[in-house]
XYZ file of C-alpha atoms in Angstrom:
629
model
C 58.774 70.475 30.326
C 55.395 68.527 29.763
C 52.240 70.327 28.866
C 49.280 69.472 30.855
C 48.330 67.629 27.384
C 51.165 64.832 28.209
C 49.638 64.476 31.542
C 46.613 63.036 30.205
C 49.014 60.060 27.808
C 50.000 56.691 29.500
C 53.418 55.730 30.249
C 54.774 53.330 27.950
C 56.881 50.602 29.754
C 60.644 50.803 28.344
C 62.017 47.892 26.092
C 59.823 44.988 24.306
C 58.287 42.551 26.668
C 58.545 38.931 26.299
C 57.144 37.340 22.911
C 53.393 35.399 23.570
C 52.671 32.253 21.282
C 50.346 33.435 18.458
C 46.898 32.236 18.121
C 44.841 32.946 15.435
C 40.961 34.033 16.486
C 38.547 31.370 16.030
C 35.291 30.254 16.855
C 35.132 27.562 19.398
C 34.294 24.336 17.765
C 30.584 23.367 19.033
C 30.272 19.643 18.795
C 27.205 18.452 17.101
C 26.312 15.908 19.577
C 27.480 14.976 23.153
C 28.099 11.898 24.078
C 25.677 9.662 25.999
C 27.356 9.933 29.737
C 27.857 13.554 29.473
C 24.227 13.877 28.781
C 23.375 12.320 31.498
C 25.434 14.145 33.613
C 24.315 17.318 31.849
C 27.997 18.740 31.428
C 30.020 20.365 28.494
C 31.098 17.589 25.769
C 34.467 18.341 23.765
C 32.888 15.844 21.295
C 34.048 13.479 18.862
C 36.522 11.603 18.407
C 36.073 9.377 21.414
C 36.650 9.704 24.111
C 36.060 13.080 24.877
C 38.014 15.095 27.742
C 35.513 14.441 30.266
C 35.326 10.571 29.751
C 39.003 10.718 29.903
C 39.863 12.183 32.907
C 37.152 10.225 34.692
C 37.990 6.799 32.974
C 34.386 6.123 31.951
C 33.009 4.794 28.439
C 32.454 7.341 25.860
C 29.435 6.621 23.596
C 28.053 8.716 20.926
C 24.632 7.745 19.588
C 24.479 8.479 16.215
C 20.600 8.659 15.630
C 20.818 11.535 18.324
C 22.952 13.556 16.105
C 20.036 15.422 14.098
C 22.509 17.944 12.397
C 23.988 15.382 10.499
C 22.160 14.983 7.786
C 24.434 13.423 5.557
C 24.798 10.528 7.649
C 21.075 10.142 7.970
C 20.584 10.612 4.207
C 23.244 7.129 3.974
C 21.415 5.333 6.474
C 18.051 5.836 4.065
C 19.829 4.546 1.287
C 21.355 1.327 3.162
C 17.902 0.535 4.354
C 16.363 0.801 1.126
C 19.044 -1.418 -0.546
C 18.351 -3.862 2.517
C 14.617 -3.810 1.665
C 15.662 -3.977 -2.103
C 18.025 -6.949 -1.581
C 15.196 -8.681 0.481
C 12.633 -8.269 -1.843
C 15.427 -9.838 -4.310
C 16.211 -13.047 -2.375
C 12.698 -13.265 -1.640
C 11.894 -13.709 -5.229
C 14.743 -15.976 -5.614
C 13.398 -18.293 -2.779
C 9.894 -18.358 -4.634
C 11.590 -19.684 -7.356
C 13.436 -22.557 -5.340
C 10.732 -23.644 -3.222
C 8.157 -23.440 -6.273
C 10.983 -26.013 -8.119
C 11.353 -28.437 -5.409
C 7.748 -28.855 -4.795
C 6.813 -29.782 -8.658
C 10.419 -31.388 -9.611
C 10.377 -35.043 -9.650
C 13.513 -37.651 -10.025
C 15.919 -36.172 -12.626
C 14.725 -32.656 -12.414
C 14.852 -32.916 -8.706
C 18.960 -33.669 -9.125
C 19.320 -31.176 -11.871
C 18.179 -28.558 -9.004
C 20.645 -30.102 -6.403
C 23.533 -29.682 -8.997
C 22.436 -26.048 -9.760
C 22.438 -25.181 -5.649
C 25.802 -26.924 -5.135
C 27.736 -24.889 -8.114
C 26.905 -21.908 -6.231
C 30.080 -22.882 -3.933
C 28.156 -21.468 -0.870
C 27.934 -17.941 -2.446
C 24.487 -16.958 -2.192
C 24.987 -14.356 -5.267
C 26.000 -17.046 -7.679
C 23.722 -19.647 -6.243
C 21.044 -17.215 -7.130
C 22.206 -16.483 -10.675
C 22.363 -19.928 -11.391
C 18.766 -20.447 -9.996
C 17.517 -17.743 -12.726
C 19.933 -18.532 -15.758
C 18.321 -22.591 -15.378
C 14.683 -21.443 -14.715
C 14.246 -18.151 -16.830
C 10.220 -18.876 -17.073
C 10.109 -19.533 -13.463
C 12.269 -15.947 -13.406
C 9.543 -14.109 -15.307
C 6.838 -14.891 -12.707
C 8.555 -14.154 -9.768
C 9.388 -11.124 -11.633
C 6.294 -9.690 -13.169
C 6.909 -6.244 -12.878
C 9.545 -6.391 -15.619
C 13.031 -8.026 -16.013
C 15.976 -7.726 -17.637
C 16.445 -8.794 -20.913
C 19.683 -11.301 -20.244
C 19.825 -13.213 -17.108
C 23.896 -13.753 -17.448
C 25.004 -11.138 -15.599
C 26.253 -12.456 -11.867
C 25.804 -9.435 -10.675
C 22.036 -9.577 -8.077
C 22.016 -6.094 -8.759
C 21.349 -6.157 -12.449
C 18.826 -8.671 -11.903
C 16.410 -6.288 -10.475
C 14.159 -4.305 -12.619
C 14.347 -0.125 -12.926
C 10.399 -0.196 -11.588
C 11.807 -2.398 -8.159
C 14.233 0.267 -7.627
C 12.170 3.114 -7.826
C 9.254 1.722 -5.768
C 11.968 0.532 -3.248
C 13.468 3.993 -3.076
C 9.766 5.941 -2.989
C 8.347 3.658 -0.175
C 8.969 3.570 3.475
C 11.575 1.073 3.950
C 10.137 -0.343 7.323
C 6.701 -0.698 6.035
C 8.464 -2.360 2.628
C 10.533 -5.069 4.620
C 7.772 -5.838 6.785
C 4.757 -6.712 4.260
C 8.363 -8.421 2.132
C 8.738 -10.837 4.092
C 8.435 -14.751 3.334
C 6.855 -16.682 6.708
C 7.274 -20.409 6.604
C 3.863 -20.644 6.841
C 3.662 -18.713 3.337
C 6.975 -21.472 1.974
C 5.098 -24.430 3.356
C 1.345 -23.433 1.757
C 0.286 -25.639 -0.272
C -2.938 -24.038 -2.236
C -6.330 -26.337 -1.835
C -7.147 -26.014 -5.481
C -4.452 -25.669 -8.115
C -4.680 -23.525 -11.239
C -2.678 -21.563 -14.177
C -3.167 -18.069 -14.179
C -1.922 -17.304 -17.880
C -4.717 -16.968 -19.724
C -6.810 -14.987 -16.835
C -5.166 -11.901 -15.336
C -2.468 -9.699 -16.202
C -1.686 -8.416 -12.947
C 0.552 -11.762 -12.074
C 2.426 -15.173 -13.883
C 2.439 -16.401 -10.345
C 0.499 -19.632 -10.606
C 1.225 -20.427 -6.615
C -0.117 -16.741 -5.862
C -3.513 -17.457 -7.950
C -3.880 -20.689 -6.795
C -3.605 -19.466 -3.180
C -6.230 -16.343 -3.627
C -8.609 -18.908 -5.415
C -8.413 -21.615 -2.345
C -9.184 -18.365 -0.074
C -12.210 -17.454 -1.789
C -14.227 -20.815 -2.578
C -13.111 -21.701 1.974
C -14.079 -18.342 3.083
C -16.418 -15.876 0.969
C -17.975 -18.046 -1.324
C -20.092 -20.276 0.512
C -21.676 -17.176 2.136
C -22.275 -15.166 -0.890
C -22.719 -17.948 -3.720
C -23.102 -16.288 -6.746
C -20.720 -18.308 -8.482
C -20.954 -22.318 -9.559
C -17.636 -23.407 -8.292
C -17.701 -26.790 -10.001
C -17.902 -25.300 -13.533
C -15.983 -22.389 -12.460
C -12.602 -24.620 -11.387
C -12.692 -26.813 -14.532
C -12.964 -23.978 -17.308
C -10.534 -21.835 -15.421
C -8.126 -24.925 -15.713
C -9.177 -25.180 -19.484
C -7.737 -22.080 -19.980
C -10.874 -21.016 -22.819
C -11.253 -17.259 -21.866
C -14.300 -17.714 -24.112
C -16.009 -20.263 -21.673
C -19.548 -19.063 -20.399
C -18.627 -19.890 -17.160
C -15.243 -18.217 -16.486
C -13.927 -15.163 -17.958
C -10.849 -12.273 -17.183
C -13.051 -10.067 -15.211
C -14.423 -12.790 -13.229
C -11.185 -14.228 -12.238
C -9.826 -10.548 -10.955
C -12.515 -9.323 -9.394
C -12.268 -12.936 -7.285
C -8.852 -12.472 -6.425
C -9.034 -8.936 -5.814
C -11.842 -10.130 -3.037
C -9.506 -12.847 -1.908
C -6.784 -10.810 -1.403
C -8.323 -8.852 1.442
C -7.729 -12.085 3.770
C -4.054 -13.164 2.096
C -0.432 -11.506 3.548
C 1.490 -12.307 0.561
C 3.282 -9.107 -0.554
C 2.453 -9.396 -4.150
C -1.282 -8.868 -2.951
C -0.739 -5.430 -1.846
C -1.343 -2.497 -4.731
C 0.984 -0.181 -2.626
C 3.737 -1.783 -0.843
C 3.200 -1.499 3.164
C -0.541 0.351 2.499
C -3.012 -2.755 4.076
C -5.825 -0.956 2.557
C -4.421 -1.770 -1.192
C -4.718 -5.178 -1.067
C -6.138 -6.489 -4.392
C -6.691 -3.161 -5.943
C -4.251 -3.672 -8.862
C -7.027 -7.042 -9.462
C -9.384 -4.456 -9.186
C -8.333 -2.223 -11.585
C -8.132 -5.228 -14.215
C -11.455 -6.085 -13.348
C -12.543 -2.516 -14.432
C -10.681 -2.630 -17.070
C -12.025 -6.002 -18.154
C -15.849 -4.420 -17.613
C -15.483 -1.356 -19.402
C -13.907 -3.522 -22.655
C -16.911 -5.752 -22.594
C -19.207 -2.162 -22.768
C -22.049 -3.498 -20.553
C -22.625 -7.148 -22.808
C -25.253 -9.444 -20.764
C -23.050 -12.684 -19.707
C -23.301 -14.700 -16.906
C -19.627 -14.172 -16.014
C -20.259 -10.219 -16.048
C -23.430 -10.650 -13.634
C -20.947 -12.673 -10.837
C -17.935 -10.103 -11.291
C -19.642 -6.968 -10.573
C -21.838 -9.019 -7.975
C -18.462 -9.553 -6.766
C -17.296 -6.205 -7.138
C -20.026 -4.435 -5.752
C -19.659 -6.109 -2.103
C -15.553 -5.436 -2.689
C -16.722 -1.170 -2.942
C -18.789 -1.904 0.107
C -15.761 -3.459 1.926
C -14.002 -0.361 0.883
C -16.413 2.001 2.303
C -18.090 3.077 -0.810
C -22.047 2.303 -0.413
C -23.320 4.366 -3.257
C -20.795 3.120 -5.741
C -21.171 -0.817 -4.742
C -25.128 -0.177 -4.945
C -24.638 1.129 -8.701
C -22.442 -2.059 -9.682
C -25.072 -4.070 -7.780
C -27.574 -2.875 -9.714
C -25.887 -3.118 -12.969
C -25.638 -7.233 -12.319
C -29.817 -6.864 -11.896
C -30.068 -4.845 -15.046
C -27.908 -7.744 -16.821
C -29.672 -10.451 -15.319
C -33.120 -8.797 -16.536
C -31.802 -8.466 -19.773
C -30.547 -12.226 -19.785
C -33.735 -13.574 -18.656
C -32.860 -14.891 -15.208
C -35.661 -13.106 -13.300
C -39.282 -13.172 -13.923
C -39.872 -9.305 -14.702
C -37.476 -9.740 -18.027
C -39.122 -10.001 -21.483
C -37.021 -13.272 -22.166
C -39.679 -16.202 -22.396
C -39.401 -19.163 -20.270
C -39.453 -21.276 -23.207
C -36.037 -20.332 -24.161
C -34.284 -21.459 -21.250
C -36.063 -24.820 -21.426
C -33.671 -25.519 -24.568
C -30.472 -23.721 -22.276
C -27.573 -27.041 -21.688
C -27.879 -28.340 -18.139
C -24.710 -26.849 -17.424
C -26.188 -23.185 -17.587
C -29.062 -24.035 -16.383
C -27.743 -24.640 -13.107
C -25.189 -21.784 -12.978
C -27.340 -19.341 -13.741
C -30.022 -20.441 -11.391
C -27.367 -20.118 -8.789
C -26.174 -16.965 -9.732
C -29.546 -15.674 -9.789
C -30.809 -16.587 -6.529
C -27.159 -15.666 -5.330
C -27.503 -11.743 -6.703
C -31.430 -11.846 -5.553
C -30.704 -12.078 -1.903
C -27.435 -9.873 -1.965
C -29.760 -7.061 -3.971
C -32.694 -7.704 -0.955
C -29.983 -7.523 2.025
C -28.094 -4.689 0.876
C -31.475 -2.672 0.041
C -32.671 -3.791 3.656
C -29.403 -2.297 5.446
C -29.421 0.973 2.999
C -33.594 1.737 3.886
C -34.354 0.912 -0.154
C -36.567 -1.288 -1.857
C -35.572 -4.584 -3.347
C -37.240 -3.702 -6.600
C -36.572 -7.039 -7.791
C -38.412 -10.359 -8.684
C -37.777 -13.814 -7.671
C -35.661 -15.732 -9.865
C -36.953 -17.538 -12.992
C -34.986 -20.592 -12.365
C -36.243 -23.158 -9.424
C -34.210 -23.470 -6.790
C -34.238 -27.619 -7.673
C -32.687 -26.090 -10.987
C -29.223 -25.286 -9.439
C -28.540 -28.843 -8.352
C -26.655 -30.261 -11.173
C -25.004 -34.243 -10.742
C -21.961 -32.633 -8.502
C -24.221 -29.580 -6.356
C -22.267 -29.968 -3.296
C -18.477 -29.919 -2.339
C -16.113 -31.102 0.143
C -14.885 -27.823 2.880
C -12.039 -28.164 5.009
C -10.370 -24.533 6.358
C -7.357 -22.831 4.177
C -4.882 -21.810 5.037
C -4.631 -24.463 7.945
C -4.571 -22.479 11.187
C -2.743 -24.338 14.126
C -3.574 -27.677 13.572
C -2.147 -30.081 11.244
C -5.244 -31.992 10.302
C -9.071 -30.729 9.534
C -11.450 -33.564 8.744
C -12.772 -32.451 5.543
C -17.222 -32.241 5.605
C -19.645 -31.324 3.231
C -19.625 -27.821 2.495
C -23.564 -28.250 2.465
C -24.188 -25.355 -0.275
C -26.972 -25.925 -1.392
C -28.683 -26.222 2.027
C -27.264 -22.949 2.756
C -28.337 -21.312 -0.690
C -31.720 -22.514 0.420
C -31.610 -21.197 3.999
C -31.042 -17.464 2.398
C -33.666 -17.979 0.522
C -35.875 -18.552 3.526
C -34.630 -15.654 5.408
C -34.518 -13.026 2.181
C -38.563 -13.728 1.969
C -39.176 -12.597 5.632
C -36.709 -9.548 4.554
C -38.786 -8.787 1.694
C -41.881 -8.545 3.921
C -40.217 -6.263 6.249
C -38.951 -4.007 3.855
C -42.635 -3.962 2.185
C -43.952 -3.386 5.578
C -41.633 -0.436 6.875
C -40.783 1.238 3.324
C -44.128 0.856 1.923
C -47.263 -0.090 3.746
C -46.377 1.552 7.634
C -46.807 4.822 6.159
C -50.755 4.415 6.217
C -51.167 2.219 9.009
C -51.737 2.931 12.883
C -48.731 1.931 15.340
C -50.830 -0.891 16.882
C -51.272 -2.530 13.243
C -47.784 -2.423 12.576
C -46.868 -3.524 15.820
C -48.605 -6.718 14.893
C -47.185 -7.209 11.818
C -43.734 -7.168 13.510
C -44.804 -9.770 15.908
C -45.464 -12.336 13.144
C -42.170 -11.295 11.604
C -40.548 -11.979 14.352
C -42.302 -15.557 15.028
C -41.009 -16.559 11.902
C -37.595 -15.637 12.666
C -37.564 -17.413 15.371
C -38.711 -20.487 13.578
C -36.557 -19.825 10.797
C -33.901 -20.169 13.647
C -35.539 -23.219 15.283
C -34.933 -25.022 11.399
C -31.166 -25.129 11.834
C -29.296 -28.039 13.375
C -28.028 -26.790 16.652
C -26.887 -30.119 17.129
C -23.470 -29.833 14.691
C -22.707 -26.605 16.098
C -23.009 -27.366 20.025
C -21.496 -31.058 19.529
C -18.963 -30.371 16.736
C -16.573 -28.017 14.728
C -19.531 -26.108 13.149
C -18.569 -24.341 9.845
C -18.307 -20.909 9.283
C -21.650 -20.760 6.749
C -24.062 -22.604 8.820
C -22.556 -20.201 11.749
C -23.222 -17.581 9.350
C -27.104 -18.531 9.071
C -27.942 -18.051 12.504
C -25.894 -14.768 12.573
C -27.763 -13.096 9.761
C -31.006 -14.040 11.314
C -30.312 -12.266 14.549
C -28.970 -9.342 12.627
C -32.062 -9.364 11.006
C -34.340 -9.413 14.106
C -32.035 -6.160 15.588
C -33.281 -4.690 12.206
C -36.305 -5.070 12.236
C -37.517 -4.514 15.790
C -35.297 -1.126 15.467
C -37.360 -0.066 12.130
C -40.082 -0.466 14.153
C -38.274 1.648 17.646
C -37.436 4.010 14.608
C -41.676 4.712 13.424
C -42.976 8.192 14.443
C -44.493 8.376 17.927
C -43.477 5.091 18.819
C -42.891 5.795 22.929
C -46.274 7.475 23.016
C -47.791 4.869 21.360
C -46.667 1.663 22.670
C -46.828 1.078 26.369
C -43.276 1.364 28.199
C -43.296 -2.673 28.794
C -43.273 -3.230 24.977
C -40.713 -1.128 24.345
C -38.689 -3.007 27.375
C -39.786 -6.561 25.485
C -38.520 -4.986 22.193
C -35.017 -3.572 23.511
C -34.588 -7.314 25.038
C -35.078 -9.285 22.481
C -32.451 -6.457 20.250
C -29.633 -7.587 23.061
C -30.268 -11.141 22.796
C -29.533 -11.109 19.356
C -26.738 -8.866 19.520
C -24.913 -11.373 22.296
C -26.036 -13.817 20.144
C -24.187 -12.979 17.385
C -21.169 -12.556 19.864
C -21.636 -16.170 21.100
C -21.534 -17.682 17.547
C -18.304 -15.557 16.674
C -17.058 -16.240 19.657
C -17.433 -19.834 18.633
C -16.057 -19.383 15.773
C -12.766 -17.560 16.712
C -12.368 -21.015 19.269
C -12.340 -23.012 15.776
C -10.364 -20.932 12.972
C -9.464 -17.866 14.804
C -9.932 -14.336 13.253
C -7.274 -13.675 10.357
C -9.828 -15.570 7.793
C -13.182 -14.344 8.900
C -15.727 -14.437 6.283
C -16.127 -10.419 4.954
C -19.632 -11.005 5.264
C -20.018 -11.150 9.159
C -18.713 -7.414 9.111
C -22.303 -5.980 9.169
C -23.743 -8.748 11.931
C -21.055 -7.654 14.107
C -21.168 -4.016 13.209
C -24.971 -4.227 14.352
C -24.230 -6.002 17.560
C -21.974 -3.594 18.865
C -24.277 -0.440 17.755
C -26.913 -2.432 19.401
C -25.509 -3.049 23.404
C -23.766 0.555 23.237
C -25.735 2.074 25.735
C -25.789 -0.473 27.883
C -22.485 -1.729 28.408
C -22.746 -0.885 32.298
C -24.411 -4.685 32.564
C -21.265 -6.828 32.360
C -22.993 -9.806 30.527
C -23.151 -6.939 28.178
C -20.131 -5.693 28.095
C -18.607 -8.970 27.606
C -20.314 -9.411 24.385
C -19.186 -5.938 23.068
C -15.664 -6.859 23.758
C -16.435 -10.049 21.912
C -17.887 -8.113 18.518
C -14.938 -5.223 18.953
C -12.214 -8.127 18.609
C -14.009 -9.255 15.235
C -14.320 -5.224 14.309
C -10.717 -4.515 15.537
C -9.375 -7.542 13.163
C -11.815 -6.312 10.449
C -10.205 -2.624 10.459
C -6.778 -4.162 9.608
C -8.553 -5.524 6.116
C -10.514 -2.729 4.888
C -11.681 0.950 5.465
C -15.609 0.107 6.178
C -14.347 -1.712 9.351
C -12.075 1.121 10.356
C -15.028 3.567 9.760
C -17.341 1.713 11.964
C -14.776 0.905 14.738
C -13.896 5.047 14.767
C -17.799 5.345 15.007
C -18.226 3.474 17.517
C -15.010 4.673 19.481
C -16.343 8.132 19.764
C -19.721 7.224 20.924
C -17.651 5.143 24.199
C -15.058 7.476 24.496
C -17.918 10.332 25.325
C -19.740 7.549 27.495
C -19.513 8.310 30.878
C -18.987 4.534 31.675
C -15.951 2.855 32.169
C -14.351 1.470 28.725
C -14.292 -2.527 27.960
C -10.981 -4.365 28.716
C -10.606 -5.471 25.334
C -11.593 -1.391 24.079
C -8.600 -0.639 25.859
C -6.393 -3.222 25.013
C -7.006 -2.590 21.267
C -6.206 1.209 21.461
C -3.388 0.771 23.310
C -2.058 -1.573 20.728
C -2.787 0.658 18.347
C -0.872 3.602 19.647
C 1.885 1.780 20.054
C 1.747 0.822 16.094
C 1.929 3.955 15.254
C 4.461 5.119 17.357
């Protein structure tokens, strides 16, 4: 009998029961990425392989997308390296193609065959085509690859051809960024440089003759005749002499040019940091420094134009205080050479000087004399400089002038070349620096003891002879032909000028309680006509040569332009202008930082307007975000 324990225990059913499959326990595989219809559909994916369950019964396409798939690192980690070895197989053709193209425009008759031969024994393999391109042109090899190269060319393998520093910068850069500012244009293959040199005996940076050539044609079209501090006569024939003793070309002269020049160039050996815009020509740079701090501060003529030269490339770069002190370290060496007045050298002694220097260094002082006034004028500083010693008639030597014509050649196949009218222009400077000497001795000097209604005065005669100054230029080339870009320049600086100086004097201590409301109105006026002005004459110019080669120097004119109509861009004669200057400041901002800086400026001051932002505002941010997205 069962004790009311046993009540309590279950019945066990009598006999085994039938035997169940075993399964082991697992955990249920989670796939690591649906595919693209079930996502859509938002329903459970059995995952890879393809296709999945749900695909199959409903006889649809299963897709995976494999850049979804986040958890797989491994496959994201191979992707890196194939794009990398892309870029780095780019880069190597790239070089390779240099070479070619560099051959067949200097080979002549037999040499020309010899180069056929070599590019037929390559059998249509690209690999061995290219090794027998380097194992027939080794010296043409070591300038395409300046970085550092293998000892023996023999190997057919491409990848031994590369240097350990290409694979490393390859594999530390951001591939994108590296294939994009690697690649040849056929622009770049069918440039053929204005003025040809050999870069050998001149910078250490690059062997690339076609490279130096190309950064030397950009500076002497573009920069130079706006900023002549250089003779570019004597300069081109001792820098194709190859004496890196000559007085009138040196190392530090030649980098700190190309290291300007590069700002405007897209070739990729230009760039310090592969993909980084803002790097262009700082490895010049850096030679150029170099170069300086070797010579340890010996007066030269060469040494006064490089660190003129470098002083407006800090500036560019958004460094006022440090281009001011390499500024003034050109005045300090042209004092102690005897090219201004206020030296202790006697004139005497530069009555015996050769023609030849004569005339450089007359150029190259008046050159630094009105880039020391200019730059003193825009940072609220004294010139603290006097006029040359040299005449102005003592620049013109027997070849003064030179023939322009625009480089690289934009759209059109032909440009008539013109006189590059330099010395005109040198003069012209001259003209305008005076009347910016007198303003600066009026507001950083004399205003501080004088009543508002004398100053006022003294600003209206400044202003009449502005406005003769621009009543001296030929209007007649630039409304009837294809004006160039430095007698544009002239009338631009002088309307910068006049929005300087009438705001110096909007900018004097109780000005709206001392001058009468309509003078103020007369003054504010005549600071928008020259700012739309200015964007007329660049406008102009953008019609002729477009913006990718715009002269460095018209950065400040259009910088104070736009600061000038910003609050009143709710007149649409007005606003058309700005949109005119923040095209030239947009394209600027892609060369160097200073631009940038002043664009973000002037960005913040719209974006808190309560107006309605320009078209072109608009356009260019939204261009932007896109970029960076």
């Amino acid at each position: 009998m069962a004790s009311s324990k046993d009540k309590h225990l279950l019945t066990i059913a009598p006999g085994p029961g039938p035997l169940r499959e075993y399964k082991p326990l697992t955990k249920n595989k989670k796939s690591s990425s649906a595919c693209l219809p079930c996502k859509q559909a938002k329903r459970k994916c059995t995952g890879r392989p393809a296709p999945c369950k749900a695909c199959e019964n409903n006889k649809s396409e299963c897709v995976f997308d494999e850049s979804k798939d986040l958890r797989r690192k491994l496959a994201a980690k191979q992707t890196s390296k194939d794009l990398a070895k892309t870029s780095e197989d780019l880069e190597y053709y790239r070089r390779v193609l240099r070479i070619l193209v560099g051959q067949l425009r200097t080979s002549t008759g037999e040499k020309l065959e010899d180069l056929l031969t070599v590019v037929r024994q390559g059998r249509g393999d690209l690999d061995e085509v290219a090794t027998n391109i380097l194992q027939r042109f080794p010296h043409a090899f070591e300038t395409a690859f300046p970085e550092g190269s293998p000892a023996d060319a023999s190997d057919t393998s491409s990848e031994d051809l590369r240097s350990p520093e290409d694979l490393q910068s390859v594999g530390s850069q951001d591939s994108s960024a590296m294939v994009n500012h690697s690649r040849i244009s056929i622009r770049e293959l069918c440039d053929t440089p204005l003025l040809r040199v050999e870069c050998r005996a001149w910078t250490a940076v690059t062997q690339d003759d076609h490279l130096v050539s190309h950064l030397i044609s950009v500076y002497f079209t573009w920069d130079h005749p706006l900023m002549q501090v250089v003779d570019q006569n004597l300069f081109l024939e001792h820098m194709k002499l190859g004496d890196t003793r000559s007085k009138f070309c040196s190392p530090m002269l030649v980098n700190s040019i190309l290291a300007l020049a590069s700002i405007y160039s897209h070739y990729p050996e230009v760039y310090g940091a592969p993909g980084d815009i803002y790097s262009r020509g700082q490895h010049f740079f850096e030679e150029a420094e170099k170069q300086w701090k070797a010579q340890e501060g010996r007066p030269s003529l060469t040494n006064i134009q490089a660190l003129a030269l470098m002083s407006h490339n800090l500036k560019l770069q958004g460094k006022d205080n440090a281009s001011w002190l390499y500024l003034r370290q050109a005045v300090q060496l042209g004092q102690d050479l005897g090219i201004f007045r206020s030296s202790s050298s006697r004139p005497s002694e530069w009555d015996r000087m050769p023609d030849e220097l004569k005339h450089s260094s007359a150029r190259t002082a008046w050159g630094v004399f009105i880039m020391n006034s200019h730059m003193s004028m825009e940072s609220r500083r004294i010139s603290n400089l006097e006029i040359p010693r040299l005449t102005l008639s003592e620049m013109d030597g027997p070849q003064s002038d030179t023939m322009w014509v625009p480089y690289p050649v934009r759209d059109r196949e032909y440009y008539p070349e013109r006189l590059a009218n330099l010395p005109y222009v040198l003069r012209k400077m001259v003209d305008l620096t005076e009347t910016v000497l007198d303003i600066q001795s009026l507001f950083f000097d004399r205003a501080f003891n004088m009543g508002i209604d004398k100053v006022w005065k003294e600003v209206d005669s400044l202003y009449s002879r502005l406005e003769d100054f621009l009543q001296s230029l030929p209007d007649t080339e630039i409304i009837d032909g294809e004006p160039i870009p430095q007698m544009l320049f002239l009338h631009i600086k002088c309307h910068q000028v006049i929005i300087l100086l009438l705001g110096l004097l909007l900018e004097q201590r109780n000005t709206e309680t001392s001058l009468d409301p309509s003078t103020i109105e007369w003054v504010q006026t005549r600071q928008i006509n020259a700012a739309r002005q200015i964007a007329d004459y660049l406008d102009l110019y953008c019609r002729h040569y477009g913006l990718p080669h715009t002269p460095s120097l018209i950065f400040g004119p259009a910088k104070s332009g736009a600061l000038t109509l910003l609050p009143f861009l709710n007149d649409e004669s007005v606003s058309a202008a700005f949109s005119v200057l923040w095209k030239f400041l947009d394209s600027f901002s892609r060369k160097f930082p200073a631009a940038k800086d002043a664009l973000f400026e002037i960005y913040s001051v719209l974006d808190n307007s309560p107006n309605p932002l320009p078209e072109e505002v608009v356009a260019s941010v939204q261009r932007r975000d896109s970029e960076c997205s």
